[in-house]
Amino acid sequence: ILVRPGDAYSVSKKDFEGFRNLFHRFLQVKGPSVEWAKINRPPEDSIQPFDKIKAKGLPDNIADSLNKLVVVKLNGGLGTSMGCKGPKSLISVRNENTFLDLTVQQIEHLNKTYNADVPLVLMNSFNTDEDTKKILQKYTHHGVKIHTFNQSRYPRINKESLLPVAKDMAMTGENADVWYPPGHGDIYASFYNSGLLEQLIAEGKEYIFVSNIDNLGATVDLYILNHLVSQPNGKRCEFIMEVTDKTRADVKGGTLIQYDGKLRLLEIAQVPKAHVDEFKSVTKFKIFNTNNLWISLSAIKRLQEQNAMDMEIIVNPKTINGGLNVIQLETAVGAAIKCFDNALGINVPRSRFLPVKTTSDLLLVMSNLYSLEAGSLTMSERREFPTTPHVKLGSSFTKVQEYLTRFESIPDMLELDHLTVSGDVTFGKQVSLKGTVIIIANHGDRIDIPAGSMLENKIVSGNLRILDH
């Protein structure tokens, strides 16, 4: 296969080798990748409370530590689940700021405050690369060096025949949806293959902080960084996974276990069917992976060169053009935790996990529950309890454009516990929601919540239209 650098139509030889290795492993694996009986709870000291890390305080020369850090954002996803075209990172989340804007503002603020040089690296996919690069021009004077690299492009496989669906290398026409980016576990190989990993090590960088670009809680934490950098060289921790306490909403999140004497990430896809309920219980597995990870660059280089990076395969079934059933083979970045030395979990506050996956999440981050400062969102001090309200918006709100037309302004939600909205519902200006509010417009009905309304522990159903006369 010819490799032409930067040619979107060429699947590089490295991609091909990577896919072949993954596919071979997929063919060899029989049954679940874990034996349930061998699963143990992680030893006490392998998951540290954040408060303990924070108690160490910060040195005067925190800039020295920052200069060893690179922030990496996973930017391979499209905004399709929220009804948007193009990269998800370009959706406006707050005061016209996109996920990407907020990220750049955070790092710019960090660099200015501490006179540091923390670069931002975006891992794009072939879906997001072009649109992202166009937008990057606007940050040229932002005091942040920005690099990008692309994750691999692998062919989807016919579920029946186990053969690739692609007819040729093209990515248009009938070939448009036969390729896929193979999950964020691909970061290690594609970062290494891009040459950027070597370049950053040569610049004196030692750790990357990796997170999903749609997790607005994933800011650079100076205490965790200091913990990493201040350890004795021989016992240096090569991998930190930020975990947080599970709630009922997080039952599907991956968790940390002890397995064969190593910390290991256990995902729901790896759990034998008979044990899924046990996996979902909040009592046995109390924490889940936020996908905020701190990883040693030299360790990634070593593991890549030794071909020792081992991640469980996630088989993701999809249906594409004309109803064809395909599978795509993926890996997860956190699954490599077992390959690194002295890996550690840190149990962080829930505020470091603020993902925006749906318009229900978007409503929370756009509301007065959060204040925005230097690109970072923090829970308002005026909220009396630190938990986030539970918001469920119905299918009329799924797409961002439609969602925006249904709110003349975002309601006051400081005292809200629970909001469920279903059907054709609109909100006037300056509505206030408190306690538990349920609004259900039956099929064919419409409910307009009048401007200035205050709903506290209310159920609204039926038909309510306020007409201007």
Short mmCIF file of C-alpha atoms in Angstrom, two decimals:
data_model
loop_
_atom_site.label_atom_id
_atom_site.label_comp_id
_atom_site.label_asym_id
_atom_site.label_seq_id
_atom_site.Cartn_x
_atom_site.Cartn_y
_atom_site.Cartn_z
CA ILE A 1 0.00 0.00 0.00
CA LEU A 2 1.39 3.38 -0.96
CA VAL A 3 1.74 5.80 1.90
CA ARG A 4 1.38 9.46 1.01
CA PRO A 5 1.61 11.64 4.13
CA GLY A 6 -1.48 13.74 4.74
CA ASP A 7 -3.46 11.99 2.02
CA ALA A 8 -6.93 11.37 3.45
CA TYR A 9 -7.52 8.62 0.93
CA SER A 10 -4.53 6.55 1.81
CA VAL A 11 -4.83 4.04 4.56
CA SER A 12 -1.28 3.89 5.75
CA LYS A 13 0.63 0.68 6.05
CA LYS A 14 0.61 1.22 9.81
CA ASP A 15 -3.21 1.38 9.85
CA PHE A 16 -3.33 -1.82 7.87
CA GLU A 17 -0.93 -3.61 10.22
CA GLY A 18 -2.83 -2.31 13.24
CA PHE A 19 -6.12 -3.57 11.87
CA ARG A 20 -4.65 -6.93 10.96
CA ASN A 21 -3.29 -7.42 14.49
CA LEU A 22 -6.60 -6.45 16.06
CA PHE A 23 -8.55 -8.72 13.70
CA HIS A 24 -6.25 -11.69 14.37
CA ARG A 25 -6.68 -11.22 18.09
CA PHE A 26 -10.44 -10.98 17.63
CA LEU A 27 -10.46 -14.33 15.80
CA GLN A 28 -8.46 -15.99 18.57
CA VAL A 29 -10.47 -14.72 21.53
CA LYS A 30 -13.09 -17.16 22.74
CA GLY A 31 -15.63 -16.09 25.32
CA PRO A 32 -15.40 -13.24 27.82
CA SER A 33 -11.91 -11.87 28.50
CA VAL A 34 -12.28 -12.14 32.27
CA GLU A 35 -12.92 -15.07 34.56
CA TRP A 36 -15.42 -13.81 37.07
CA ALA A 37 -14.02 -15.87 39.94
CA LYS A 38 -10.59 -14.22 39.58
CA ILE A 39 -11.92 -10.69 40.05
CA ASN A 40 -10.91 -9.01 43.30
CA ARG A 41 -11.52 -5.61 44.76
CA PRO A 42 -8.51 -3.34 44.27
CA PRO A 43 -6.21 -3.17 47.33
CA GLU A 44 -6.85 -0.15 49.59
CA ASP A 45 -3.77 1.82 48.57
CA SER A 46 -4.31 1.36 44.82
CA ILE A 47 -7.20 3.83 44.74
CA GLN A 48 -6.30 6.98 46.67
CA PRO A 49 -8.83 9.59 47.79
CA PHE A 50 -8.28 12.93 46.06
CA ASP A 51 -8.17 14.73 49.43
CA LYS A 52 -5.07 12.76 50.35
CA ILE A 53 -3.33 13.81 47.10
CA LYS A 54 -4.46 17.40 47.66
CA ALA A 55 -3.15 17.42 51.24
CA LYS A 56 0.42 17.29 49.90
CA GLY A 57 -0.08 20.88 48.78
CA LEU A 58 1.74 22.51 45.89
CA PRO A 59 5.42 23.46 45.53
CA ASP A 60 6.49 27.00 44.67
CA ASN A 61 7.80 25.88 41.30
CA ILE A 62 4.57 24.39 39.90
CA ALA A 63 5.51 25.92 36.52
CA ASP A 64 8.34 23.37 36.29
CA SER A 65 5.78 20.58 36.60
CA LEU A 66 3.41 22.22 34.12
CA ASN A 67 6.22 22.43 31.58
CA LYS A 68 6.40 18.62 31.66
CA LEU A 69 2.70 18.30 30.81
CA VAL A 70 0.76 17.97 27.56
CA VAL A 71 -3.05 18.14 27.47
CA VAL A 72 -4.59 15.66 25.02
CA LYS A 73 -8.27 15.84 24.08
CA LEU A 74 -10.07 12.98 22.33
CA ASN A 75 -11.68 14.77 19.40
CA GLY A 76 -12.73 11.95 17.09
CA GLY A 77 -16.50 12.16 17.63
CA LEU A 78 -19.22 13.78 15.54
CA GLY A 79 -22.19 15.67 16.95
CA THR A 80 -24.69 13.37 15.25
CA SER A 81 -26.30 12.09 18.47
CA MET A 82 -27.30 15.69 19.19
CA GLY A 83 -28.48 16.33 15.65
CA CYS A 84 -25.40 18.35 14.59
CA LYS A 85 -23.15 18.04 11.59
CA GLY A 86 -19.38 18.06 11.96
CA PRO A 87 -17.15 17.55 15.02
CA LYS A 88 -18.89 17.46 18.37
CA SER A 89 -16.19 19.76 19.78
CA LEU A 90 -17.57 22.62 17.65
CA ILE A 91 -21.04 22.63 19.27
CA SER A 92 -21.71 25.80 21.33
CA VAL A 93 -22.10 24.93 24.98
CA ARG A 94 -22.02 28.23 26.83
CA ASN A 95 -22.20 31.90 25.73
CA GLU A 96 -21.33 30.97 22.13
CA ASN A 97 -18.25 29.05 23.35
CA THR A 98 -17.70 25.58 21.91
CA PHE A 99 -16.06 22.64 23.73
CA LEU A 100 -12.87 23.50 21.86
CA ASP A 101 -13.05 27.22 22.81
CA LEU A 102 -13.42 26.32 26.49
CA THR A 103 -10.46 23.92 26.32
CA VAL A 104 -8.21 26.53 24.71
CA GLN A 105 -9.30 29.18 27.24
CA GLN A 106 -8.50 26.86 30.16
CA ILE A 107 -4.98 26.10 28.94
CA GLU A 108 -4.34 29.70 27.93
CA HIS A 109 -5.31 30.80 31.46
CA LEU A 110 -3.01 28.15 32.96
CA ASN A 111 -0.06 29.20 30.79
CA LYS A 112 -0.57 32.90 31.58
CA THR A 113 -1.08 32.41 35.32
CA TYR A 114 2.01 30.26 35.82
CA ASN A 115 4.10 31.50 32.90
CA ALA A 116 4.14 27.93 31.60
CA ASP A 117 4.06 26.27 28.19
CA VAL A 118 1.42 23.54 28.21
CA PRO A 119 0.56 22.50 24.65
CA LEU A 120 -2.81 21.14 23.53
CA VAL A 121 -2.94 18.02 21.37
CA LEU A 122 -6.14 16.96 19.61
CA MET A 123 -6.59 13.37 18.54
CA ASN A 124 -8.86 13.76 15.51
CA SER A 125 -10.46 11.08 13.38
CA PHE A 126 -10.93 11.15 9.61
CA ASN A 127 -14.47 12.38 10.45
CA THR A 128 -13.34 15.48 12.36
CA ASP A 129 -9.86 16.35 11.07
CA GLU A 130 -10.67 18.70 8.22
CA ASP A 131 -13.33 20.76 10.03
CA THR A 132 -11.19 20.97 13.19
CA LYS A 133 -8.09 22.17 11.33
CA LYS A 134 -10.11 24.92 9.63
CA ILE A 135 -11.24 26.27 12.98
CA LEU A 136 -7.78 26.07 14.62
CA GLN A 137 -6.64 29.14 12.67
CA LYS A 138 -8.64 31.34 15.02
CA TYR A 139 -6.43 30.40 17.99
CA THR A 140 -3.10 31.52 16.53
CA HIS A 141 -2.71 34.33 19.11
CA HIS A 142 -4.05 32.43 22.10
CA GLY A 143 -0.81 31.57 23.92
CA VAL A 144 -1.34 27.82 23.42
CA LYS A 145 0.60 25.62 21.01
CA ILE A 146 -1.88 23.28 19.33
CA HIS A 147 -0.91 20.01 17.63
CA THR A 148 -3.15 17.44 15.99
CA PHE A 149 -2.75 13.84 14.91
CA ASN A 150 -5.22 11.41 13.43
CA GLN A 151 -6.38 8.14 14.86
CA SER A 152 -6.38 5.15 12.54
CA ARG A 153 -8.98 4.30 9.94
CA TYR A 154 -10.12 0.68 9.96
CA PRO A 155 -12.64 -1.17 7.77
CA ARG A 156 -15.97 -2.33 9.18
CA ILE A 157 -16.55 -6.07 8.94
CA ASN A 158 -19.58 -7.91 7.64
CA LYS A 159 -21.07 -9.66 10.68
CA GLU A 160 -21.88 -12.85 8.76
CA SER A 161 -18.85 -13.33 6.51
CA LEU A 162 -16.31 -11.55 8.76
CA LEU A 163 -14.89 -9.89 5.63
CA PRO A 164 -14.29 -6.13 5.29
CA VAL A 165 -17.22 -4.36 3.64
CA ALA A 166 -15.02 -1.83 1.80
CA LYS A 167 -14.55 -2.45 -1.91
CA ASP A 168 -11.60 -0.08 -2.25
CA MET A 169 -9.78 2.67 -0.35
CA ALA A 170 -12.21 5.45 -1.25
CA MET A 171 -14.33 7.07 1.45
CA THR A 172 -17.14 8.47 -0.65
CA GLY A 173 -20.26 7.13 -2.36
CA GLU A 174 -21.16 3.61 -1.32
CA ASN A 175 -17.93 3.44 0.66
CA ALA A 176 -18.92 6.39 2.86
CA ASP A 177 -19.76 4.42 5.98
CA VAL A 178 -17.57 1.35 5.69
CA TRP A 179 -14.64 2.86 7.61
CA TYR A 180 -14.49 3.76 11.28
CA PRO A 181 -12.05 5.16 13.87
CA PRO A 182 -11.24 2.22 16.20
CA GLY A 183 -12.04 3.74 19.60
CA HIS A 184 -9.81 5.86 21.83
CA GLY A 185 -7.56 2.91 22.74
CA ASP A 186 -6.00 3.64 19.36
CA ILE A 187 -4.33 6.72 20.90
CA TYR A 188 -1.14 4.87 21.82
CA ALA A 189 -0.33 3.52 18.37
CA SER A 190 -1.48 6.55 16.37
CA PHE A 191 0.24 9.06 18.70
CA TYR A 192 3.46 7.04 18.44
CA ASN A 193 3.17 6.54 14.67
CA SER A 194 2.50 10.24 14.06
CA GLY A 195 5.99 11.16 15.33
CA LEU A 196 4.43 13.69 17.73
CA LEU A 197 5.13 11.53 20.78
CA GLU A 198 8.89 11.57 20.03
CA GLN A 199 8.79 15.31 19.34
CA LEU A 200 7.15 16.07 22.71
CA ILE A 201 9.58 13.84 24.62
CA ALA A 202 12.44 15.70 22.91
CA GLU A 203 10.88 18.96 24.14
CA GLY A 204 11.12 17.69 27.73
CA LYS A 205 7.47 16.68 28.15
CA GLU A 206 6.88 13.75 30.52
CA TYR A 207 3.13 13.25 31.04
CA ILE A 208 -0.05 13.61 29.07
CA PHE A 209 -3.43 14.37 30.62
CA VAL A 210 -6.00 12.70 28.39
CA SER A 211 -9.75 13.26 28.50
CA ASN A 212 -12.85 13.36 26.32
CA ILE A 213 -13.36 16.81 24.81
CA ASP A 214 -17.02 16.71 25.86
CA ASN A 215 -16.15 16.26 29.55
CA LEU A 216 -16.32 19.83 30.80
CA GLY A 217 -15.05 18.79 34.24
CA ALA A 218 -11.72 17.54 32.92
CA THR A 219 -9.50 20.52 33.69
CA VAL A 220 -5.78 20.27 34.54
CA ASP A 221 -5.54 19.44 38.23
CA LEU A 222 -2.32 20.77 39.73
CA TYR A 223 -2.44 18.44 42.76
CA ILE A 224 -2.58 15.28 40.63
CA LEU A 225 0.18 16.65 38.40
CA ASN A 226 2.35 17.44 41.43
CA HIS A 227 1.74 13.94 42.82
CA LEU A 228 3.04 12.43 39.58
CA VAL A 229 6.08 14.63 39.18
CA SER A 230 7.18 14.59 42.82
CA GLN A 231 7.53 10.83 43.14
CA PRO A 232 10.89 9.11 43.46
CA ASN A 233 12.17 8.07 40.04
CA GLY A 234 12.36 4.35 40.71
CA LYS A 235 8.73 4.16 41.83
CA ARG A 236 7.33 6.69 39.40
CA CYS A 237 3.65 6.14 38.69
CA GLU A 238 3.16 5.73 34.92
CA PHE A 239 -0.62 5.80 34.78
CA ILE A 240 -3.33 7.48 36.86
CA MET A 241 -7.01 6.88 36.23
CA GLU A 242 -9.42 9.34 37.78
CA VAL A 243 -12.42 7.46 39.10
CA THR A 244 -15.45 8.79 40.95
CA ASP A 245 -18.26 7.33 43.06
CA LYS A 246 -20.98 5.54 41.12
CA THR A 247 -24.56 6.74 41.27
CA ARG A 248 -27.58 5.01 39.78
CA ALA A 249 -26.95 6.96 36.58
CA ASP A 250 -23.50 5.42 36.10
CA VAL A 251 -24.24 1.71 36.28
CA LYS A 252 -22.76 1.07 32.83
CA GLY A 253 -19.45 2.84 33.49
CA GLY A 254 -16.22 0.81 33.53
CA THR A 255 -14.74 0.07 36.95
CA LEU A 256 -11.34 -0.81 38.42
CA ILE A 257 -10.64 -4.32 39.64
CA GLN A 258 -7.60 -6.29 40.80
CA TYR A 259 -6.92 -9.16 38.40
CA ASP A 260 -3.81 -11.34 38.19
CA GLY A 261 -2.12 -8.97 40.61
CA LYS A 262 -2.65 -5.89 38.42
CA LEU A 263 -5.12 -3.01 38.38
CA ARG A 264 -7.44 -3.53 35.47
CA LEU A 265 -10.37 -1.75 33.85
CA LEU A 266 -13.51 -3.86 33.65
CA GLU A 267 -16.09 -2.72 31.10
CA ILE A 268 -19.68 -3.91 30.94
CA ALA A 269 -18.98 -5.48 27.51
CA GLN A 270 -16.50 -7.90 29.15
CA VAL A 271 -18.88 -9.11 31.84
CA PRO A 272 -20.46 -12.57 31.40
CA LYS A 273 -24.24 -12.19 30.99
CA ALA A 274 -24.97 -13.97 34.27
CA HIS A 275 -23.03 -11.30 36.20
CA VAL A 276 -24.23 -8.09 34.53
CA ASP A 277 -26.59 -7.21 37.39
CA GLU A 278 -23.79 -7.71 39.88
CA PHE A 279 -21.54 -5.45 37.78
CA LYS A 280 -24.23 -2.75 37.77
CA SER A 281 -24.70 -2.84 41.53
CA VAL A 282 -23.53 0.26 43.32
CA THR A 283 -22.46 -1.79 46.36
CA LYS A 284 -19.92 -4.22 44.91
CA PHE A 285 -18.33 -1.86 42.36
CA LYS A 286 -18.46 1.55 43.97
CA ILE A 287 -16.49 3.63 41.48
CA PHE A 288 -16.31 4.14 37.73
CA ASN A 289 -13.75 5.44 35.24
CA THR A 290 -14.17 9.10 34.23
CA ASN A 291 -11.72 8.61 31.34
CA ASN A 292 -9.54 11.40 32.75
CA LEU A 293 -6.11 9.77 32.54
CA TRP A 294 -2.55 10.85 33.32
CA ILE A 295 0.02 8.80 31.41
CA SER A 296 3.81 8.77 31.12
CA LEU A 297 5.06 9.57 27.60
CA SER A 298 8.24 7.52 27.96
CA ALA A 299 6.17 4.54 29.14
CA ILE A 300 3.93 4.77 26.07
CA LYS A 301 7.04 4.84 23.89
CA ARG A 302 8.53 1.81 25.68
CA LEU A 303 5.32 -0.25 25.49
CA GLN A 304 4.79 0.60 21.82
CA GLU A 305 8.36 -0.37 20.94
CA GLN A 306 8.10 -3.63 22.88
CA ASN A 307 4.71 -4.31 21.29
CA ALA A 308 3.47 -4.80 24.87
CA MET A 309 0.33 -2.65 24.80
CA ASP A 310 -2.51 -5.02 25.52
CA MET A 311 -6.15 -3.90 25.49
CA GLU A 312 -9.28 -6.00 25.45
CA ILE A 313 -11.23 -5.89 22.20
CA ILE A 314 -14.64 -4.25 22.24
CA VAL A 315 -16.92 -5.63 19.51
CA ASN A 316 -19.34 -2.88 18.54
CA PRO A 317 -22.26 -3.99 16.34
CA LYS A 318 -23.67 -1.44 13.87
CA THR A 319 -26.18 -1.37 11.03
CA ILE A 320 -25.12 0.55 7.92
CA ASN A 321 -26.47 1.40 4.45
CA GLY A 322 -29.46 -0.69 3.48
CA GLY A 323 -29.58 -2.51 6.82
CA LEU A 324 -26.28 -4.39 6.55
CA ASN A 325 -25.11 -5.74 9.92
CA VAL A 326 -21.46 -5.01 10.55
CA ILE A 327 -19.10 -5.10 13.50
CA GLN A 328 -16.33 -2.71 14.31
CA LEU A 329 -13.45 -3.71 16.56
CA GLU A 330 -12.43 -1.09 19.10
CA THR A 331 -10.25 -0.67 22.16
CA ALA A 332 -10.51 1.73 25.14
CA VAL A 333 -7.64 3.95 26.27
CA GLY A 334 -8.14 3.06 29.96
CA ALA A 335 -7.90 -0.67 29.29
CA ALA A 336 -4.10 -0.35 28.94
CA ILE A 337 -3.78 0.48 32.65
CA LYS A 338 -2.60 -3.08 33.35
CA CYS A 339 0.46 -2.61 31.11
CA PHE A 340 1.91 0.34 33.04
CA ASP A 341 4.07 0.28 36.17
CA ASN A 342 2.75 1.51 39.54
CA ALA A 343 -0.66 2.40 38.11
CA LEU A 344 -2.98 4.22 40.46
CA GLY A 345 -6.63 5.17 40.72
CA ILE A 346 -7.55 8.51 42.30
CA ASN A 347 -11.10 8.93 43.55
CA VAL A 348 -11.91 12.48 42.46
CA PRO A 349 -14.95 14.66 43.18
CA ARG A 350 -17.89 14.22 40.84
CA SER A 351 -17.29 17.75 39.52
CA ARG A 352 -14.41 16.38 37.41
CA PHE A 353 -16.92 14.31 35.44
CA LEU A 354 -19.29 16.60 33.58
CA PRO A 355 -19.86 15.01 30.19
CA VAL A 356 -22.25 16.54 27.67
CA LYS A 357 -23.66 13.61 25.74
CA THR A 358 -27.26 14.80 25.29
CA THR A 359 -29.30 18.02 25.30
CA SER A 360 -30.34 17.11 28.87
CA ASP A 361 -26.66 17.50 29.85
CA LEU A 362 -26.45 20.66 27.75
CA LEU A 363 -29.34 22.23 29.68
CA LEU A 364 -27.46 21.73 32.95
CA VAL A 365 -24.21 23.33 31.75
CA MET A 366 -26.02 26.27 30.10
CA SER A 367 -27.97 27.02 33.28
CA ASN A 368 -27.19 29.12 36.35
CA LEU A 369 -26.14 25.94 38.17
CA TYR A 370 -22.68 26.63 36.76
CA SER A 371 -20.54 29.71 36.49
CA LEU A 372 -17.92 30.06 33.78
CA GLU A 373 -14.49 31.47 34.48
CA ALA A 374 -11.42 31.21 32.23
CA GLY A 375 -12.99 28.33 30.31
CA SER A 376 -13.80 26.31 33.46
CA LEU A 377 -17.30 25.55 34.71
CA THR A 378 -17.85 25.36 38.44
CA MET A 379 -21.01 24.58 40.37
CA SER A 380 -22.58 27.79 41.64
CA GLU A 381 -21.97 28.54 45.30
CA ARG A 382 -25.64 29.48 45.52
CA ARG A 383 -26.66 25.87 45.08
CA GLU A 384 -27.14 24.39 48.54
CA PHE A 385 -26.16 20.79 47.75
CA PRO A 386 -23.39 19.68 45.42
CA THR A 387 -25.28 17.01 43.45
CA THR A 388 -26.43 17.73 39.92
CA PRO A 389 -30.19 17.64 39.24
CA HIS A 390 -31.49 14.70 37.25
CA VAL A 391 -32.78 16.01 33.91
CA LYS A 392 -34.63 13.95 31.31
CA LEU A 393 -35.78 15.80 28.20
CA GLY A 394 -38.03 13.90 25.77
CA SER A 395 -37.48 13.21 22.08
CA SER A 396 -38.74 16.67 21.01
CA PHE A 397 -35.54 18.05 22.55
CA THR A 398 -33.00 15.56 21.14
CA LYS A 399 -31.55 17.81 18.44
CA VAL A 400 -29.68 20.91 19.56
CA GLN A 401 -31.45 23.25 17.09
CA GLU A 402 -34.88 22.07 18.20
CA TYR A 403 -33.91 22.16 21.87
CA LEU A 404 -32.78 25.80 21.54
CA THR A 405 -36.09 26.90 20.02
CA ARG A 406 -38.00 25.44 23.00
CA PHE A 407 -36.33 27.68 25.59
CA GLU A 408 -36.75 31.45 25.29
CA SER A 409 -34.20 31.57 28.06
CA ILE A 410 -32.65 28.83 30.18
CA PRO A 411 -34.71 28.38 33.38
CA ASP A 412 -33.40 29.10 36.87
CA MET A 413 -32.43 25.63 38.12
CA LEU A 414 -30.52 26.42 41.33
CA GLU A 415 -33.05 24.60 43.51
CA LEU A 416 -34.01 21.86 41.06
CA ASP A 417 -33.72 18.16 42.00
CA HIS A 418 -35.45 16.45 39.11
CA LEU A 419 -36.90 17.54 35.78
CA THR A 420 -38.75 15.34 33.29
CA VAL A 421 -40.17 16.87 30.12
CA SER A 422 -42.06 14.92 27.48
CA GLY A 423 -43.89 15.95 24.33
CA ASP A 424 -44.41 19.35 22.71
CA VAL A 425 -43.36 21.71 25.50
CA THR A 426 -41.90 25.23 25.34
CA PHE A 427 -40.52 27.49 28.08
CA GLY A 428 -40.99 31.27 28.20
CA LYS A 429 -38.42 33.70 29.55
CA GLN A 430 -37.26 33.59 33.18
CA VAL A 431 -39.00 30.41 34.26
CA SER A 432 -37.90 29.05 37.63
CA LEU A 433 -37.86 25.31 38.40
CA LYS A 434 -37.54 23.93 41.95
CA GLY A 435 -37.73 20.50 43.57
CA THR A 436 -39.24 17.86 41.30
CA VAL A 437 -40.95 19.10 38.15
CA ILE A 438 -42.64 16.82 35.62
CA ILE A 439 -44.17 18.27 32.46
CA ILE A 440 -45.95 15.92 30.08
CA ALA A 441 -47.77 17.03 26.94
CA ASN A 442 -49.77 14.14 25.54
CA HIS A 443 -49.71 13.38 21.82
CA GLY A 444 -51.38 16.22 19.93
CA ASP A 445 -51.30 18.55 22.93
CA ARG A 446 -48.91 21.40 23.57
CA ILE A 447 -47.76 22.98 26.80
CA ASP A 448 -46.31 26.48 26.89
CA ILE A 449 -44.84 27.33 30.28
CA PRO A 450 -45.56 31.09 30.58
CA ALA A 451 -42.74 33.60 31.05
CA GLY A 452 -41.88 34.26 34.67
CA SER A 453 -43.56 31.05 35.97
CA MET A 454 -42.26 29.39 39.10
CA LEU A 455 -42.85 25.64 39.21
CA GLU A 456 -42.02 23.94 42.50
CA ASN A 457 -42.75 20.21 43.00
CA LYS A 458 -45.33 20.30 40.22
CA ILE A 459 -46.71 17.88 37.69
CA VAL A 460 -48.09 19.63 34.59
CA SER A 461 -49.96 17.60 32.00
CA GLY A 462 -52.65 18.03 29.36
CA ASN A 463 -52.83 21.15 27.20
CA LEU A 464 -51.66 24.64 28.13
CA ARG A 465 -51.27 27.39 25.58
CA ILE A 466 -50.95 31.03 26.43
CA LEU A 467 -51.99 33.06 23.43
CA ASP A 468 -51.01 36.69 22.87
CA HIS A 469 -54.08 38.86 22.29
#
